[in-house]
PDB file of C-alpha atoms in Angstrom:
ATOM      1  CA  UNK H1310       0.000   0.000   0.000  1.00 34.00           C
ATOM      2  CA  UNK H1311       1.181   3.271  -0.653  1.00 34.00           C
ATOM      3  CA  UNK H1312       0.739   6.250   1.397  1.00 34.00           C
ATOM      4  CA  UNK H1313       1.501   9.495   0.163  1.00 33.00           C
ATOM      5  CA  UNK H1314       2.908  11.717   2.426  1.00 32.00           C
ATOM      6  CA  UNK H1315       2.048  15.427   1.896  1.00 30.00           C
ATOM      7  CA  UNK H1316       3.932  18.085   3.919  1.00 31.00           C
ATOM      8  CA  UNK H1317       2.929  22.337   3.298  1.00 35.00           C
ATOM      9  CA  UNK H1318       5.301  24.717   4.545  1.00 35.00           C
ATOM     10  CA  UNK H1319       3.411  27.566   5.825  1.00 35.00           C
ATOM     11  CA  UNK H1320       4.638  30.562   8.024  1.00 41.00           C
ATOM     12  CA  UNK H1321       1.612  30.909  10.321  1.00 44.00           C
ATOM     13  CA  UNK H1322       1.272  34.468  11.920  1.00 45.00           C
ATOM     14  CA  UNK H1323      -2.079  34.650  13.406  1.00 56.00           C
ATOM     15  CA  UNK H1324      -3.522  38.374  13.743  1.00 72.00           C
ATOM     16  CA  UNK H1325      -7.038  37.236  14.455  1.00 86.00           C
ATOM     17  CA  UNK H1326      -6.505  38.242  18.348  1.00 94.00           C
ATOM     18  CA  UNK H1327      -5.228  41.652  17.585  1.00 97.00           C
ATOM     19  CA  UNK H1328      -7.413  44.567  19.088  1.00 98.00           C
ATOM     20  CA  UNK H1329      -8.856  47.038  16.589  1.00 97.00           C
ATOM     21  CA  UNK H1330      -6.301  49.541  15.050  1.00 97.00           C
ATOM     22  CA  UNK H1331      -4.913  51.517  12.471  1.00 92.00           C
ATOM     23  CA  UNK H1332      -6.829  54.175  10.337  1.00 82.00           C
ATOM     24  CA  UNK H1333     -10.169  52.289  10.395  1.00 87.00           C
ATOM     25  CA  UNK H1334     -10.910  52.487  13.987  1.00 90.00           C
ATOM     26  CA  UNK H1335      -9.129  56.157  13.930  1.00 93.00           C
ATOM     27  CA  UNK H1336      -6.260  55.826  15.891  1.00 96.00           C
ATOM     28  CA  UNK H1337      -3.883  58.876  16.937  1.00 97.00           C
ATOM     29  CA  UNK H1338      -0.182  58.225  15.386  1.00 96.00           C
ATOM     30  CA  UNK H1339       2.948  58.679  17.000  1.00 95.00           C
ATOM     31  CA  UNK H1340       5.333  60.970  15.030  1.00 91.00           C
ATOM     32  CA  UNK H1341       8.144  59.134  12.558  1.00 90.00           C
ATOM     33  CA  UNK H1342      11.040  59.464  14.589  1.00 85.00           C
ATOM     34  CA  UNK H1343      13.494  57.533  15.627  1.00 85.00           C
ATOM     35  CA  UNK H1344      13.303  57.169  19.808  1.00 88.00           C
ATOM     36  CA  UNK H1345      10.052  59.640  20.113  1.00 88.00           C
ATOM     37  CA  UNK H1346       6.816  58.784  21.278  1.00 93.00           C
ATOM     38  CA  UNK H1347       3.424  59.834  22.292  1.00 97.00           C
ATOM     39  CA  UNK H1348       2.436  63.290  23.869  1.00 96.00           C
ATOM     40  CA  UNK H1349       0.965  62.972  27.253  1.00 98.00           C
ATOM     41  CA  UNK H1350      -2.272  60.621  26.836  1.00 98.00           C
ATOM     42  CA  UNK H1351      -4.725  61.340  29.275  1.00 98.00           C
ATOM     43  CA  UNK H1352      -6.083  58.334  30.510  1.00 98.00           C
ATOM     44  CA  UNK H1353     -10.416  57.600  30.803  1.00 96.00           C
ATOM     45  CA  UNK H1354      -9.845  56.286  34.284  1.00 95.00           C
ATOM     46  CA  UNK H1355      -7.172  55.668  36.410  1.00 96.00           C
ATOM     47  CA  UNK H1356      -4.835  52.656  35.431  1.00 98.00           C
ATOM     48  CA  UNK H1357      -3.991  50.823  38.417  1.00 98.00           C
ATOM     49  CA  UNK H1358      -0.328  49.379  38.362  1.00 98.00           C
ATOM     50  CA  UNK H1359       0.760  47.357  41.290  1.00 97.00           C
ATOM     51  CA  UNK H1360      -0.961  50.199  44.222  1.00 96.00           C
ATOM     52  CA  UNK H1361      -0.309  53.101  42.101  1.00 97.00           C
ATOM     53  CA  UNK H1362      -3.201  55.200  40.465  1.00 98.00           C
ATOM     54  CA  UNK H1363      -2.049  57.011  36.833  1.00 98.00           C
ATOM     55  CA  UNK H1364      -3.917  59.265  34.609  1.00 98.00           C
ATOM     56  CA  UNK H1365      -1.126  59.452  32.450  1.00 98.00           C
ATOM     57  CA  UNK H1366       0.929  57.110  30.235  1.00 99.00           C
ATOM     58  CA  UNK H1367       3.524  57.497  27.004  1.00 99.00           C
ATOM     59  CA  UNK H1368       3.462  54.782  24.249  1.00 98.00           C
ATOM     60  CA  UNK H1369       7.315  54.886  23.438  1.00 97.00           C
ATOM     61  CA  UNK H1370       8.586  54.064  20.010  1.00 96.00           C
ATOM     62  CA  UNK H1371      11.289  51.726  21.243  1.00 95.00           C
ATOM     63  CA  UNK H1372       8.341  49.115  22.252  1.00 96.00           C
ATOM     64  CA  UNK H1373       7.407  50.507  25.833  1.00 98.00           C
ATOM     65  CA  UNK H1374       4.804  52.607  27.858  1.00 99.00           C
ATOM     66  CA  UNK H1375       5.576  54.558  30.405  1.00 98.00           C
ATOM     67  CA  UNK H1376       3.680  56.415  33.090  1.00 97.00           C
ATOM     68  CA  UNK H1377       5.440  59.557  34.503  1.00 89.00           C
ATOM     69  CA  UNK H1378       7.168  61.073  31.777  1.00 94.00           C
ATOM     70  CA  UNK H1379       8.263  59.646  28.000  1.00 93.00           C
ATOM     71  CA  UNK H1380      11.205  57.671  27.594  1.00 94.00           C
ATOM     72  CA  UNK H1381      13.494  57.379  24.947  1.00 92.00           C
ATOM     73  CA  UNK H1382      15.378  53.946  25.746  1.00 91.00           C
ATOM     74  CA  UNK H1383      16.474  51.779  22.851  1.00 90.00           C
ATOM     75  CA  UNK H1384      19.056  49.893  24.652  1.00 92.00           C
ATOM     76  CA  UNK H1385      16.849  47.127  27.247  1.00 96.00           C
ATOM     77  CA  UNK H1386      18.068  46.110  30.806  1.00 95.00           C
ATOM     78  CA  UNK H1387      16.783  42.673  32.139  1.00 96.00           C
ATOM     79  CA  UNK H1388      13.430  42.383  34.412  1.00 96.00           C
ATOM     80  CA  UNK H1389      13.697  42.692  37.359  1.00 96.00           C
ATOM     81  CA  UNK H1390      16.095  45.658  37.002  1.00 95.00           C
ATOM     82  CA  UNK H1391      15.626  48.327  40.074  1.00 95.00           C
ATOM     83  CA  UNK H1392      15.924  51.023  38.058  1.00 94.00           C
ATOM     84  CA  UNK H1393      13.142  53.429  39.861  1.00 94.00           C
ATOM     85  CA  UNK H1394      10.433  53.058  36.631  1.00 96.00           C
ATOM     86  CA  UNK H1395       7.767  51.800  36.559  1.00 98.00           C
ATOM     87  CA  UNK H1396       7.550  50.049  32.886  1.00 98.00           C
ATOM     88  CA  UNK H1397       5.105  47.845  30.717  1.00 99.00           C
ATOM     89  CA  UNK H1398       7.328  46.494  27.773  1.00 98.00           C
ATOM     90  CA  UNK H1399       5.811  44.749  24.692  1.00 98.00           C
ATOM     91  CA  UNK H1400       8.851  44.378  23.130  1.00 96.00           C
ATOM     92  CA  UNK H1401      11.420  46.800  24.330  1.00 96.00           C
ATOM     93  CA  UNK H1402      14.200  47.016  21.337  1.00 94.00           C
ATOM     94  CA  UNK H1403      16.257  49.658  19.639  1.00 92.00           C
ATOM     95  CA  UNK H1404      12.858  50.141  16.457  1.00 93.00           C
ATOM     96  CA  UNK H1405      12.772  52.973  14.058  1.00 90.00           C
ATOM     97  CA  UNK H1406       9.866  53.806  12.153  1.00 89.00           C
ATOM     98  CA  UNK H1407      11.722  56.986  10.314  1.00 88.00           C
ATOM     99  CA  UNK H1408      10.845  55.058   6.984  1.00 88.00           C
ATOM    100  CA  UNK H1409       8.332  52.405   7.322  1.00 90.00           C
ATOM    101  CA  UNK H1410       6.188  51.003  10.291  1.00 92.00           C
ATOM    102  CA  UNK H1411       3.104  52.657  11.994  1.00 95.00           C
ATOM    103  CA  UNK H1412       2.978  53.212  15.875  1.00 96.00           C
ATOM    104  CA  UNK H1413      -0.415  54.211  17.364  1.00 97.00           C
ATOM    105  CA  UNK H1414      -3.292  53.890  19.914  1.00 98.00           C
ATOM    106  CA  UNK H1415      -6.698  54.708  20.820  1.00 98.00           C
ATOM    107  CA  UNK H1416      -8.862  54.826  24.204  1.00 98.00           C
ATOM    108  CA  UNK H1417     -12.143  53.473  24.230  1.00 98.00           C
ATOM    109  CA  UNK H1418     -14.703  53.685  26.777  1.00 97.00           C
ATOM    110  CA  UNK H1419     -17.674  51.680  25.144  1.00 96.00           C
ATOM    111  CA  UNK H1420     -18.441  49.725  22.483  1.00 97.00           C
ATOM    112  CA  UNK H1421     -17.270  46.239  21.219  1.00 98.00           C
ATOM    113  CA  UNK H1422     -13.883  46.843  22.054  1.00 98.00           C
ATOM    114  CA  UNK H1423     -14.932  47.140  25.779  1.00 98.00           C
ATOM    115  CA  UNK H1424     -17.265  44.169  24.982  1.00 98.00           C
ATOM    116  CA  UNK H1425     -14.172  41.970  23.983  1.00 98.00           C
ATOM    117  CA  UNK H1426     -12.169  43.284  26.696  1.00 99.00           C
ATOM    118  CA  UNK H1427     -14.855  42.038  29.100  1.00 99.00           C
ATOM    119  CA  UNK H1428     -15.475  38.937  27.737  1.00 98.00           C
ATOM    120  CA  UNK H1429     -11.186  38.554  27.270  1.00 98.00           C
ATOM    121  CA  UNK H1430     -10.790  39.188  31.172  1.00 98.00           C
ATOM    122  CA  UNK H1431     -13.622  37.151  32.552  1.00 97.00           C
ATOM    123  CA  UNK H1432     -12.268  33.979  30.506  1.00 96.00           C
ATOM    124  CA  UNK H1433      -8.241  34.179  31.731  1.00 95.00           C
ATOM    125  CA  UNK H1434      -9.338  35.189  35.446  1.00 95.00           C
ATOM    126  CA  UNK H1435     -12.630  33.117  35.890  1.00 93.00           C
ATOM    127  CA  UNK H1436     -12.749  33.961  39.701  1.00 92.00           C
ATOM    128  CA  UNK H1437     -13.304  37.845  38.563  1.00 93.00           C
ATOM    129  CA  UNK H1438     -16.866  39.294  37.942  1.00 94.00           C
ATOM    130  CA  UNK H1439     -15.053  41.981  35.788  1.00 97.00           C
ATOM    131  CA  UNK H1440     -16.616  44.776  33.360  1.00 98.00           C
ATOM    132  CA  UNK H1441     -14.357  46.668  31.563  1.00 99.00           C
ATOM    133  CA  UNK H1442     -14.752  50.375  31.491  1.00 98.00           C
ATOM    134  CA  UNK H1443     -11.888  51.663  29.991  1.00 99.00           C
ATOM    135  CA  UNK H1444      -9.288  50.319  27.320  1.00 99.00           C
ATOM    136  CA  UNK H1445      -6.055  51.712  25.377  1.00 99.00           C
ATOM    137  CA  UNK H1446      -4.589  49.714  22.598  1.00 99.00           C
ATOM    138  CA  UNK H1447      -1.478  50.829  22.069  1.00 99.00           C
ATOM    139  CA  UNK H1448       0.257  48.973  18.536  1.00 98.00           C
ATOM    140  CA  UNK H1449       3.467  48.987  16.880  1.00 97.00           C
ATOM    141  CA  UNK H1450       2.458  47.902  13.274  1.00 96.00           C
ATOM    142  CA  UNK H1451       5.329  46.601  11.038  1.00 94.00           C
ATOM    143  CA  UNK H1452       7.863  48.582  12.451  1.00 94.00           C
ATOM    144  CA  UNK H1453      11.359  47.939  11.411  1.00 87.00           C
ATOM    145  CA  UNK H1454      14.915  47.269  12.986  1.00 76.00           C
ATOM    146  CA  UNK H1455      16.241  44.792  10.599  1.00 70.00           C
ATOM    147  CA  UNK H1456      12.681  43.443   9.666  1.00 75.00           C
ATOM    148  CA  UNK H1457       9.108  44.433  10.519  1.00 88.00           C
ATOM    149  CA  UNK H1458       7.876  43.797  13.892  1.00 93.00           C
ATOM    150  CA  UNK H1459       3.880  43.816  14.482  1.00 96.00           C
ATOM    151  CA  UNK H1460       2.501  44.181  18.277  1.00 97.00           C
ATOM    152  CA  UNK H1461       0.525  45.363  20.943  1.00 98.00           C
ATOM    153  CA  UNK H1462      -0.384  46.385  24.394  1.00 99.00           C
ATOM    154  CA  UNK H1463      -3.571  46.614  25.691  1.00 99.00           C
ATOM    155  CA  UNK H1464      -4.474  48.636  28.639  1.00 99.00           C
ATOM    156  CA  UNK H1465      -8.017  47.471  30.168  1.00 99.00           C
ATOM    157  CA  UNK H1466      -9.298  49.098  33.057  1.00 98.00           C
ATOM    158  CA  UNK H1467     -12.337  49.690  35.147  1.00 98.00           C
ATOM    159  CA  UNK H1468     -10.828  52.344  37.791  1.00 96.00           C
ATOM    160  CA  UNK H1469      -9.679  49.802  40.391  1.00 96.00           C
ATOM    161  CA  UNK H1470      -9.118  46.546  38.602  1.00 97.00           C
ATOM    162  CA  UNK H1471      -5.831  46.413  36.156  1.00 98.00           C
ATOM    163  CA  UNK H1472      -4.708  44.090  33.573  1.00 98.00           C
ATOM    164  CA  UNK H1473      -2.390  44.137  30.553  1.00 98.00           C
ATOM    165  CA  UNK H1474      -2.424  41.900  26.996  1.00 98.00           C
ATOM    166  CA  UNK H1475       0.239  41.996  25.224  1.00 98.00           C
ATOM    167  CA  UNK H1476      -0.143  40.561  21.363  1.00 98.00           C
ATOM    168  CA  UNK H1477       2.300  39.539  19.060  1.00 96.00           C
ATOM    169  CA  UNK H1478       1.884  39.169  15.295  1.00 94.00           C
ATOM    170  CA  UNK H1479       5.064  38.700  13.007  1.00 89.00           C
ATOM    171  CA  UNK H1480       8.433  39.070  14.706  1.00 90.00           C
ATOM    172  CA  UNK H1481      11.469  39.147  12.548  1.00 85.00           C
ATOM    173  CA  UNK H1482      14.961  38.224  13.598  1.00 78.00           C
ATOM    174  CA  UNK H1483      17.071  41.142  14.948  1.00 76.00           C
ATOM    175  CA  UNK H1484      20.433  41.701  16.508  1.00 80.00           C
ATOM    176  CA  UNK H1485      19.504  44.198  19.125  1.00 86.00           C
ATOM    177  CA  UNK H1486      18.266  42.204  22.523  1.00 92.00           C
ATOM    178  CA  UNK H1487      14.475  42.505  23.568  1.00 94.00           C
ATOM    179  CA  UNK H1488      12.555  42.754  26.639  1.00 96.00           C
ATOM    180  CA  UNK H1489       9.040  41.895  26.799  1.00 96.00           C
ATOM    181  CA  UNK H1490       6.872  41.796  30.252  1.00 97.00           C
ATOM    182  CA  UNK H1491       6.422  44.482  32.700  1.00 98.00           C
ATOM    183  CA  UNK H1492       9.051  46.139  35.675  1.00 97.00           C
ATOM    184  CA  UNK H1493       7.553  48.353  38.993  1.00 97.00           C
ATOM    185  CA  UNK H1494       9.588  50.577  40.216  1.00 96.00           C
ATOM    186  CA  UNK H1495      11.423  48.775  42.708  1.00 96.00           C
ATOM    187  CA  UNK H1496      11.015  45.082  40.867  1.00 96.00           C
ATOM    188  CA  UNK H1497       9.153  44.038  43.509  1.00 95.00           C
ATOM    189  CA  UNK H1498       6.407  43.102  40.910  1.00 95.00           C
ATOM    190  CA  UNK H1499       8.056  41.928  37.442  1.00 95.00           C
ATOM    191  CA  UNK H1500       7.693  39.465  34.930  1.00 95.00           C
ATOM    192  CA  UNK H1501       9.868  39.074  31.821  1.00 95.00           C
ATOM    193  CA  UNK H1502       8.345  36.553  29.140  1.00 94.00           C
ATOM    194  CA  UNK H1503      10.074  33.787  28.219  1.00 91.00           C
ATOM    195  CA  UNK H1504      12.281  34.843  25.368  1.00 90.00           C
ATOM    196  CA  UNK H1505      13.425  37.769  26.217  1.00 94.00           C
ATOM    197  CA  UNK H1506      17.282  38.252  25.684  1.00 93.00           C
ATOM    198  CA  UNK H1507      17.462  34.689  24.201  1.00 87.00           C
ATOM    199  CA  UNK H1508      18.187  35.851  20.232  1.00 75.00           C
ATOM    200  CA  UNK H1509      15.280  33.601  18.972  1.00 74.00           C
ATOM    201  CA  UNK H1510      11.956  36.336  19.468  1.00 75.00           C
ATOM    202  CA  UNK H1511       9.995  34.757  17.016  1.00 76.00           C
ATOM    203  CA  UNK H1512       8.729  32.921  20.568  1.00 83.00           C
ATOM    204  CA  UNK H1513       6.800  35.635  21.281  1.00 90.00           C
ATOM    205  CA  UNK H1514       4.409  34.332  18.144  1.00 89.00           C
ATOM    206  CA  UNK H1515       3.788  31.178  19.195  1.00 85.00           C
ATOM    207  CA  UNK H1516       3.797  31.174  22.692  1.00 89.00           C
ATOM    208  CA  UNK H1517       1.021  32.535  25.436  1.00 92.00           C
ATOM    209  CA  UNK H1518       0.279  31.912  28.894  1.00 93.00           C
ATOM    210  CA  UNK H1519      -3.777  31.951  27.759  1.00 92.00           C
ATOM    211  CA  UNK H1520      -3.924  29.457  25.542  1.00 88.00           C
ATOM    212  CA  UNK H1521      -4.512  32.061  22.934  1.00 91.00           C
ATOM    213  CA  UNK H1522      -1.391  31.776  20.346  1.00 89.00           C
ATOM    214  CA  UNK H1523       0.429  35.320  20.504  1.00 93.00           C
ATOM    215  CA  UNK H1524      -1.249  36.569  23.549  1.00 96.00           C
ATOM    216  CA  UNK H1525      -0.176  37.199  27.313  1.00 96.00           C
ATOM    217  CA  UNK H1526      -1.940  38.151  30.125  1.00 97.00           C
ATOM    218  CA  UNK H1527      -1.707  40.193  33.164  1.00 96.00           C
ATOM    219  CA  UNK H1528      -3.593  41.041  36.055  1.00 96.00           C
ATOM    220  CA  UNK H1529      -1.504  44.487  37.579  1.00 97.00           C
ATOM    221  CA  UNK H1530      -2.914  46.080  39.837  1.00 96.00           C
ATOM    222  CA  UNK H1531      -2.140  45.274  43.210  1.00 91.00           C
ATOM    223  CA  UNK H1532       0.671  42.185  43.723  1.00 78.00           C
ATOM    224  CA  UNK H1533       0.199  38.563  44.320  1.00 65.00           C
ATOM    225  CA  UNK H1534      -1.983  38.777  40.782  1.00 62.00           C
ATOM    226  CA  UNK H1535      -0.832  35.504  39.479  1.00 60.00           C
ATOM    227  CA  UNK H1536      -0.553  35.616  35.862  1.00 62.00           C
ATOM    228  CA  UNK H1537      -1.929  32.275  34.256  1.00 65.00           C
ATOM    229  CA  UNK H1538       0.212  29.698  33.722  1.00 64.00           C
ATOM    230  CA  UNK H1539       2.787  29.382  30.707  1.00 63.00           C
ATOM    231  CA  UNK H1540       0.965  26.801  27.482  1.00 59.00           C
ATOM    232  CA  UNK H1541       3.384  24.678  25.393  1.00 49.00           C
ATOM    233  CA  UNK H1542       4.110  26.859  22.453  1.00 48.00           C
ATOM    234  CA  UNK H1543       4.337  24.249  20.475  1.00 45.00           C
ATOM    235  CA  UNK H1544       1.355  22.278  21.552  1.00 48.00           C
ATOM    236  CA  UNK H1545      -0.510  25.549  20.874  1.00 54.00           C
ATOM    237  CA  UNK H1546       0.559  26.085  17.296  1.00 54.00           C
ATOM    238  CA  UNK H1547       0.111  22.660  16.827  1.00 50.00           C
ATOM    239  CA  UNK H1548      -3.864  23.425  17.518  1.00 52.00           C
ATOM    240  CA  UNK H1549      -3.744  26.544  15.317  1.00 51.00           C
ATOM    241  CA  UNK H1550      -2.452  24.885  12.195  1.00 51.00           C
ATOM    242  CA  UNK H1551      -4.479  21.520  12.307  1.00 48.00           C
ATOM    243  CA  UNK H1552      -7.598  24.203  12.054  1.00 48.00           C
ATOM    244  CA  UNK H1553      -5.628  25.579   8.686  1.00 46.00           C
ATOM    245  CA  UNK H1554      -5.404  22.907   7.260  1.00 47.00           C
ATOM    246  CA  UNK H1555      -8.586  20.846   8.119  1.00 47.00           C
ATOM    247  CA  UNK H1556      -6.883  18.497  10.181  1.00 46.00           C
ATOM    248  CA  UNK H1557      -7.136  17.002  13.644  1.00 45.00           C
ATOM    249  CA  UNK H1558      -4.255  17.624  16.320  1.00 43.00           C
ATOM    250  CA  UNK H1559      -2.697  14.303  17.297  1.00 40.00           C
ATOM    251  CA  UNK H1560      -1.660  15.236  21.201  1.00 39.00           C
ATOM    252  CA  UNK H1561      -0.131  11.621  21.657  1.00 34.00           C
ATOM    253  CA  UNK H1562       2.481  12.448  18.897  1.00 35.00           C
ATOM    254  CA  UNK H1563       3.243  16.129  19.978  1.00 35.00           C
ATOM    255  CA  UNK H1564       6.200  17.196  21.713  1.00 37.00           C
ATOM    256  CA  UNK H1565       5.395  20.416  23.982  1.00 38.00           C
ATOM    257  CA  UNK H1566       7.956  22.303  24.886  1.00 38.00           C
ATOM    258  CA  UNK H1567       8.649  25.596  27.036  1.00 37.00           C
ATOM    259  CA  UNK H1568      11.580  26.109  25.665  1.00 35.00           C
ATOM    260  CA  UNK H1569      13.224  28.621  23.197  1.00 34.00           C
ATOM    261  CA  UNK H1570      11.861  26.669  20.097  1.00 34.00           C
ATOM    262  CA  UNK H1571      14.776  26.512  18.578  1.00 32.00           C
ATOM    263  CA  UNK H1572      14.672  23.100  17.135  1.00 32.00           C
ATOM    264  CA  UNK H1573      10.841  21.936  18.133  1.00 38.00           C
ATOM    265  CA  UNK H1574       8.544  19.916  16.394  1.00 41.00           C
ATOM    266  CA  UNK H1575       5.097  18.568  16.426  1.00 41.00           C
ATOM    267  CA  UNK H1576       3.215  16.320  14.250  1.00 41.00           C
ATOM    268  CA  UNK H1577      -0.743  15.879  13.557  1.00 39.00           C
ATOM    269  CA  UNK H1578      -3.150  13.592  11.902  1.00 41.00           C
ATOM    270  CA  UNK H1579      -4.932  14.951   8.740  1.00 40.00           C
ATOM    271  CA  UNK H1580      -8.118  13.473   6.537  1.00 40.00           C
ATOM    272  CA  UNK H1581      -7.557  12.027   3.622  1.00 36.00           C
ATOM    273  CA  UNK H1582      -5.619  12.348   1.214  1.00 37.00           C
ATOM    274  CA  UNK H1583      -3.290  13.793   3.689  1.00 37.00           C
ATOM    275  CA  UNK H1584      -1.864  11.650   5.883  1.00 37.00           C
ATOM    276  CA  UNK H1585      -0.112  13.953   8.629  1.00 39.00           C
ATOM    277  CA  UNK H1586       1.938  17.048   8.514  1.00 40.00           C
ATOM    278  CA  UNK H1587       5.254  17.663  10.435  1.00 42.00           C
ATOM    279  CA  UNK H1588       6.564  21.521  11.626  1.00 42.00           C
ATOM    280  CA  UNK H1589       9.383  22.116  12.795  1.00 42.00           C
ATOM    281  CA  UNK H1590      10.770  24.977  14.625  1.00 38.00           C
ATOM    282  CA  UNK H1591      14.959  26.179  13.571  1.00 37.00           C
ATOM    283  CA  UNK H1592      16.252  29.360  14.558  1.00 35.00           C
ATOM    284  CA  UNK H1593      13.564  32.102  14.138  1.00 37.00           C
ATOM    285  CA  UNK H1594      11.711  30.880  11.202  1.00 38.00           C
ATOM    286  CA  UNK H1595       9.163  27.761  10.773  1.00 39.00           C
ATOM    287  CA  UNK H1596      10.357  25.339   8.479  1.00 36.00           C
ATOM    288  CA  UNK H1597       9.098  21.862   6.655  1.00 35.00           C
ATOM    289  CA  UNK H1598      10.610  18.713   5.067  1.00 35.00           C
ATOM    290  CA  UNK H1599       9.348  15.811   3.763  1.00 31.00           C
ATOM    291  CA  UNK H1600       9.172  13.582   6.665  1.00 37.00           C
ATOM    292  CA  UNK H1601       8.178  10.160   7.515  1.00 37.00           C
ATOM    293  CA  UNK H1602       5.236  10.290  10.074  1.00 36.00           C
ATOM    294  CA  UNK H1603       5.043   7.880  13.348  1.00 37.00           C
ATOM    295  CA  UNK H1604       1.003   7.397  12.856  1.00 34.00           C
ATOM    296  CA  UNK H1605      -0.749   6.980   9.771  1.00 32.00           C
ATOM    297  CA  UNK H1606      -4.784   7.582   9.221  1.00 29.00           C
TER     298      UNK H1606
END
C-alpha cells in the first residue's frame, strides 16, 4: 500500500486576536522618529499598576509605555532591574519607524472593544466578575529594525481593577536584545516573558500563557496577581495549524515544549488524502521537510 505523504510549509502568523487599530478604527499616530513617542495621553480612568493610580501614560517608540514622563530607551536592561520606573514592555528594542512602520493607539470607553475586553478578562481570570470600562490599545504595526515587527499592548481598566495583553503578530529576527513583560519601580512586581534576551523572538508568536497563540496576560494592579500559567508553544501552534489545514491535532504524537523553540517539532493527523503534517521549529523561522510520520490515518 502506498501512502503518500504530503507536507505544506506555511509561516503561520495569526492576527485574528489583535485589538482594533490603524486608520479604520481612527487611531492617533505617534510621530516618525526615531526614539520619540506619544504626547501625554490622558487616561479615561485611572490605570492601576501594582498600588499606584495614573492618569497618564507614554506609548514609546522603542516598544514601551511609560507612566510619569516619555522615555526614549532603545538599549533594554533585564526584568527585574531596580531602576526606579515603573515600565510595561511589549517588546522593548532599539525600532525605528523613520521610513516604514506605523505606531499608534486609541482609548475606548464603550463599544465592542470594551465588549471583547470584558469577555477577554472574565475567561483568563474566571474567579473575577469583571466589566471593563476603559481600554487603550497601544500597537506597533510593522515597524522595522532589521525586519518588521507587528505588536501590541492593551491597557483594560475599570478604575480599580488592572490588567495588561500583550499581542504579538510577526516578529522578525534582529540583533539588538528585547525585553518583553512588565518592571515596577522597585522590581518588587516583574515578569519578563520567556524569550526575552534569548536571540530567537519569534517565541513571542507562538507562545502565550492563555492558551490564545500570541497573547499574554496580566492582572496588575495590586501584587500577588498571578498571571496564568505558561501553554506549550508548540502544543498551541500545533492546535492553530491543524484548524488551517482541516486536520485534527494528534496530542499523543506532539512534543510540547517551554523552551526557546529553537529546534521543536510537532506532528498531527490529517483526513484524507493527507496523511499527517510535520513543523518544525529552527532558529527564528518555521520550516518543513518531507518527513516520515510515526502514525498513519
Amino acid at each position: 500500500v502506498c501512502v503518500l505523504i504530503i507536507t505544506v510549509c506555511h509561516n503561520i502568523y495569526i492576527f485574528n486576536h489583535f485589538y482594533p487599530y490603524g486608520v479604520g478604527p481612527g487611531d492617533t499616530v505617534n510621530a516618525q522618529s526615531d526614539d520619540d513617542g506619544s504626547s501625554a495621553i490622558s487616561l479615561l480612568r485611572p490605570f492601576v499598576f501594582f498600588g499606584k493610580f495614573y492618569n497618564t501614560t507614554y506609548v514609546n517608540n522603542n516598544g514601551h509605555l511609560t507612566f510619569d514622563q516619555p522615555w526614549s530607551s532603545n538599549s533594554p536592561y533585564r526584568f527585574p532591574a531596580h531602576r526606579g520606573r515603573d515600565l510595561i514592555a511589549p517588546f522593548w528594542t532599539d525600532l525605528d519607524n523613520r521610513i516604514s512602520g506605523v505606531i499608534s493607539y486609541k482609548q475606548y470607553s464603550s463599544g465592542s472593544v470594551l465588549t471583547q475586553a470584558t469577555q477577554n478578562i472574565n475567561q483568563y481570570f474566571p474567579q473575577l466578575q469583571f466589566t471593563a470600562t476603559s481600554v487603550l490599545v497601544a500597537t506597533w504595526d510593522r515597524v522595522p529594525y532589521y525586519g518588521e515587527n507587528t505588536f501590541q499592548a492593551v491597557l483594560i481598566s475599570d478604575g480599580q481593577l488592572s490588567f495588561i495583553l500583550m499581542n504579538y503578530g510577526q516578529i522578525f529576527p534582529i540583533i539588538s536584545d528585547v525585553q518583553a513583560g512588565y518592571d515596577t519601580d522597585d522590581s518588587s512586581n516583574y515578569f519578563s516573558i520567556p524569550g526575552s534576551f534569548q536571540n530567537n523572538y519569534s517565541v513571542f508568536t507562538y507562545s502565550s500563557n492563555v492558551n490564545v497563540t500570541g497573547r499574554w496576560a496580566f492582572r496588575v494592579d495590586h501584587a500577588h496577581s498571578p498571571a496564568p500559567s505558561l501553554k506549550h508553544a508548540v502544543l498551541l501552534l500545533s492546535s492553530i495549524a491543524a484548524k488551517i489545514f482541516n486536520a485534527e491535532p494528534a496530542p499523543f504524537l506532539v512534543t510540547p515544549t517551554t523552551t526557546h523553540l529553537i529546534t521543536s517539532s510537532f506532528t498531527f493527523k490529517g483526513r484524507a488524502p493527507t496523511s499527517c503534517l510535520r513543523f518544525s521549529f529552527k532558529q527564528s523561522s518555521l520550516f518543513c521537510g518531507f518527513n516520515d510520520c510515526d502514525v498513519y490515518i
